[in-house]
PDB file of C-alpha atoms in Angstrom:
ATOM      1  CA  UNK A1390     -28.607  -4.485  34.257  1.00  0.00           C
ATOM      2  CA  UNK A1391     -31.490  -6.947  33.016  1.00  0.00           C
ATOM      3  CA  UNK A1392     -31.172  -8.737  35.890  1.00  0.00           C
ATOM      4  CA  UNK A1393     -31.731  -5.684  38.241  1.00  0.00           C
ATOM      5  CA  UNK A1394     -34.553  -5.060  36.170  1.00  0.00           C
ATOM      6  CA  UNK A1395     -36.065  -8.145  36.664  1.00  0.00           C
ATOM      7  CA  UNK A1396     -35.689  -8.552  40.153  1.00  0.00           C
ATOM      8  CA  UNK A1397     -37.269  -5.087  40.726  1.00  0.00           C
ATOM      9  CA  UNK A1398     -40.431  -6.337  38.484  1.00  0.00           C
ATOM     10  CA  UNK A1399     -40.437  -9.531  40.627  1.00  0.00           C
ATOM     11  CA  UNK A1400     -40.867  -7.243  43.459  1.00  0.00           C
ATOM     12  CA  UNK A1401     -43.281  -5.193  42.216  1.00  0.00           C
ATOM     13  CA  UNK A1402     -45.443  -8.348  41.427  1.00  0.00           C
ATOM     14  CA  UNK A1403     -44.989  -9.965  44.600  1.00  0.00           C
ATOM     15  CA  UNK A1404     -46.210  -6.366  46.302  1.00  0.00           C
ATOM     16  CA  UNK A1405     -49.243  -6.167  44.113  1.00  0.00           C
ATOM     17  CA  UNK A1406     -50.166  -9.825  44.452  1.00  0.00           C
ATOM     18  CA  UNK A1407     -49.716  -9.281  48.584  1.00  0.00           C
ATOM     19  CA  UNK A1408     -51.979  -5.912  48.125  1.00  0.00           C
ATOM     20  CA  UNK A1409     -54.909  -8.300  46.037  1.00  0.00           C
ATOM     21  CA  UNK A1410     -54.505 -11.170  48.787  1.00  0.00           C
ATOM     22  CA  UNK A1411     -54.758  -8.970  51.787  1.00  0.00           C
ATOM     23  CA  UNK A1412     -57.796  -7.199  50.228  1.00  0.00           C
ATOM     24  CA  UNK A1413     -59.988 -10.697  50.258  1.00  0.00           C
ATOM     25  CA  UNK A1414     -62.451 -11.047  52.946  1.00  0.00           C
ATOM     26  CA  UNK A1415     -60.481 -14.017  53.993  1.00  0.00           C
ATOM     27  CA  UNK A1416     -57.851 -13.273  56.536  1.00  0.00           C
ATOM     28  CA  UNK A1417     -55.896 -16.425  55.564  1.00  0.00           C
ATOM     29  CA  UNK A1418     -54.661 -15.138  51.741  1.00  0.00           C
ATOM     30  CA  UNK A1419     -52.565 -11.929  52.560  1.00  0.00           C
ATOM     31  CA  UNK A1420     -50.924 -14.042  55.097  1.00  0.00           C
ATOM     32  CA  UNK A1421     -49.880 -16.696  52.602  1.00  0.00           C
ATOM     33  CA  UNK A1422     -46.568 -14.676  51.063  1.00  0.00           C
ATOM     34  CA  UNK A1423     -45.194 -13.824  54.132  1.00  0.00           C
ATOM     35  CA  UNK A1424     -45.664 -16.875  55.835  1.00  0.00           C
ATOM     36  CA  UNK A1425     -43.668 -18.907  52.432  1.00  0.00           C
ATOM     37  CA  UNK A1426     -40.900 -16.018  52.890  1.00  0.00           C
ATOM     38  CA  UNK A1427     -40.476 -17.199  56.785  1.00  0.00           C
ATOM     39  CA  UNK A1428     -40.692 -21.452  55.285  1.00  0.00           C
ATOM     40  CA  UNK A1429     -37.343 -19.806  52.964  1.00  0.00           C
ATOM     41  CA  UNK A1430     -35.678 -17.988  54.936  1.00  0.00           C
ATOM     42  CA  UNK A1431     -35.069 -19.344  58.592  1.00  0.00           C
ATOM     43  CA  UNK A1432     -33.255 -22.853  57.170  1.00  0.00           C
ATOM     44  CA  UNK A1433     -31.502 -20.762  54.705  1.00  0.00           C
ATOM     45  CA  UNK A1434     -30.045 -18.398  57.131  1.00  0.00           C
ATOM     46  CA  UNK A1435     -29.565 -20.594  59.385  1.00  0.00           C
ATOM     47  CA  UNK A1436     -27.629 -22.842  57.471  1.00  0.00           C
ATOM     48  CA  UNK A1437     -25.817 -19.967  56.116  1.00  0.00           C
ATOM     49  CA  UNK A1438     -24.805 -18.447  59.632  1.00  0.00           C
ATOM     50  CA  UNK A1439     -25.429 -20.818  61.859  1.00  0.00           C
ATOM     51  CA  UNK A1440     -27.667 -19.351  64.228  1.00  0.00           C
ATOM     52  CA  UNK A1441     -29.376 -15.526  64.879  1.00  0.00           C
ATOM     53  CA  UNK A1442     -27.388 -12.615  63.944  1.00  0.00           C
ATOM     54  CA  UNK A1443     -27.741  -8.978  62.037  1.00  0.00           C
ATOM     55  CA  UNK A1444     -28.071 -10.427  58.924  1.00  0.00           C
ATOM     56  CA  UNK A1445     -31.625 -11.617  60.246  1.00  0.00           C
ATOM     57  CA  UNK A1446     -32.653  -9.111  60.312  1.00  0.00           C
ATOM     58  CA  UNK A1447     -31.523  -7.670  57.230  1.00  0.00           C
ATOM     59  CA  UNK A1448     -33.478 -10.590  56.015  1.00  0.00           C
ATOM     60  CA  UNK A1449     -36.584 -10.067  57.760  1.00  0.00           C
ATOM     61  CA  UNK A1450     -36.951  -6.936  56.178  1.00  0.00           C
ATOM     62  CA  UNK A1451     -39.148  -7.951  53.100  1.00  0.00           C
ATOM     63  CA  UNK A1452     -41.478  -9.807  55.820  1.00  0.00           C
ATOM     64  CA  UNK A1453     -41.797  -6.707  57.538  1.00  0.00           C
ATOM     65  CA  UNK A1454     -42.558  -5.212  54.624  1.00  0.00           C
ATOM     66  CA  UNK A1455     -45.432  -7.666  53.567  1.00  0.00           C
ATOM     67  CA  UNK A1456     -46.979  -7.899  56.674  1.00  0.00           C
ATOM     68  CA  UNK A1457     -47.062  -3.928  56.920  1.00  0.00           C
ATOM     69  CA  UNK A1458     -48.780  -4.257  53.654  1.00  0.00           C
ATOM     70  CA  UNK A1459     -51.218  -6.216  55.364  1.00  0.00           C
ATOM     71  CA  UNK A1460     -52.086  -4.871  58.362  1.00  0.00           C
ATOM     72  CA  UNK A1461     -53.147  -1.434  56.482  1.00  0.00           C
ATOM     73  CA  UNK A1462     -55.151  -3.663  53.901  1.00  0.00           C
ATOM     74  CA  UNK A1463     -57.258  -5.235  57.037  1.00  0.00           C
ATOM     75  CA  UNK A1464     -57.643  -2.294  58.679  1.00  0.00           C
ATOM     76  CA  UNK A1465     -59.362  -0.571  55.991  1.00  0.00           C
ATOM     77  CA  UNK A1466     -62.000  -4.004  55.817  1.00  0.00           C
ATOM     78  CA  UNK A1467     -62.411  -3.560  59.363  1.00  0.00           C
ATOM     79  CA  UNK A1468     -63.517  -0.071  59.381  1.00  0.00           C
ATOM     80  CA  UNK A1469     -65.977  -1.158  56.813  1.00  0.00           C
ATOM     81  CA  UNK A1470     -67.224  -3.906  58.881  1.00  0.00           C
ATOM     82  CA  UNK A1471     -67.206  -1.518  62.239  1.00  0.00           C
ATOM     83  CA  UNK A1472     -69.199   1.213  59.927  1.00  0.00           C
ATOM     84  CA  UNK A1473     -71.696  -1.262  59.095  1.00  0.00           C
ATOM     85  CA  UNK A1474     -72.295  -2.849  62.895  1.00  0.00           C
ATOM     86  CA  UNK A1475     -73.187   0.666  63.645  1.00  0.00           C
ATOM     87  CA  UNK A1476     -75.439   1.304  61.443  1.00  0.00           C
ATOM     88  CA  UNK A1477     -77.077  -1.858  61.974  1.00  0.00           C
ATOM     89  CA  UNK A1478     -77.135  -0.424  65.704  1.00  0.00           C
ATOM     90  CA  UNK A1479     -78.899   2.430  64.933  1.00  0.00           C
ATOM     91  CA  UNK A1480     -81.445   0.769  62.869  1.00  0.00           C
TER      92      UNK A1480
END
């Protein structure tokens, strides 16, 4: 049961520490998580199955995940940065 419990509040910091990096003006920080996650897990599954299968997938999941995270983060900085070309337009 404790470790459940801290496994779930692992995940919960990795998911606020990928929401704080994506946020960053930088594009290069929110990508940093996911891109360690890929490092980890193609050798591992690799050596583990010994080539592509389902349980890629299944493992890809949490990248997904991250990089979902992501995607919404930067498009809410780029409607900021559209919103402010067009004012700058109308000016």
């Amino acid at each position: 049961m404790i470790r459940l419990l801290i496994i779930a509040l692992i995940a919960v910091c990795v998911l606020i520490l990928q929401v704080v990096l994506s946020r960053t003006k930088s594009k290069i920080p929110g990508l940093i998580i996911p891109g360690l996650m890929i490092l980890g897990y193609v050798p591992f599954m690799y050596a583990i199955t010994g080539g592509p299968n389902i349980l890629w997938l299944i493992a890809v999941i949490p990248i997904i995940i991250l990089l979902v995270i992501y995607f919404i983060c930067r498009r809410k900085y780029q409607n900021n940065q559209m919103d402010k070309m067009r004012i700058q337009d109308l000016e």
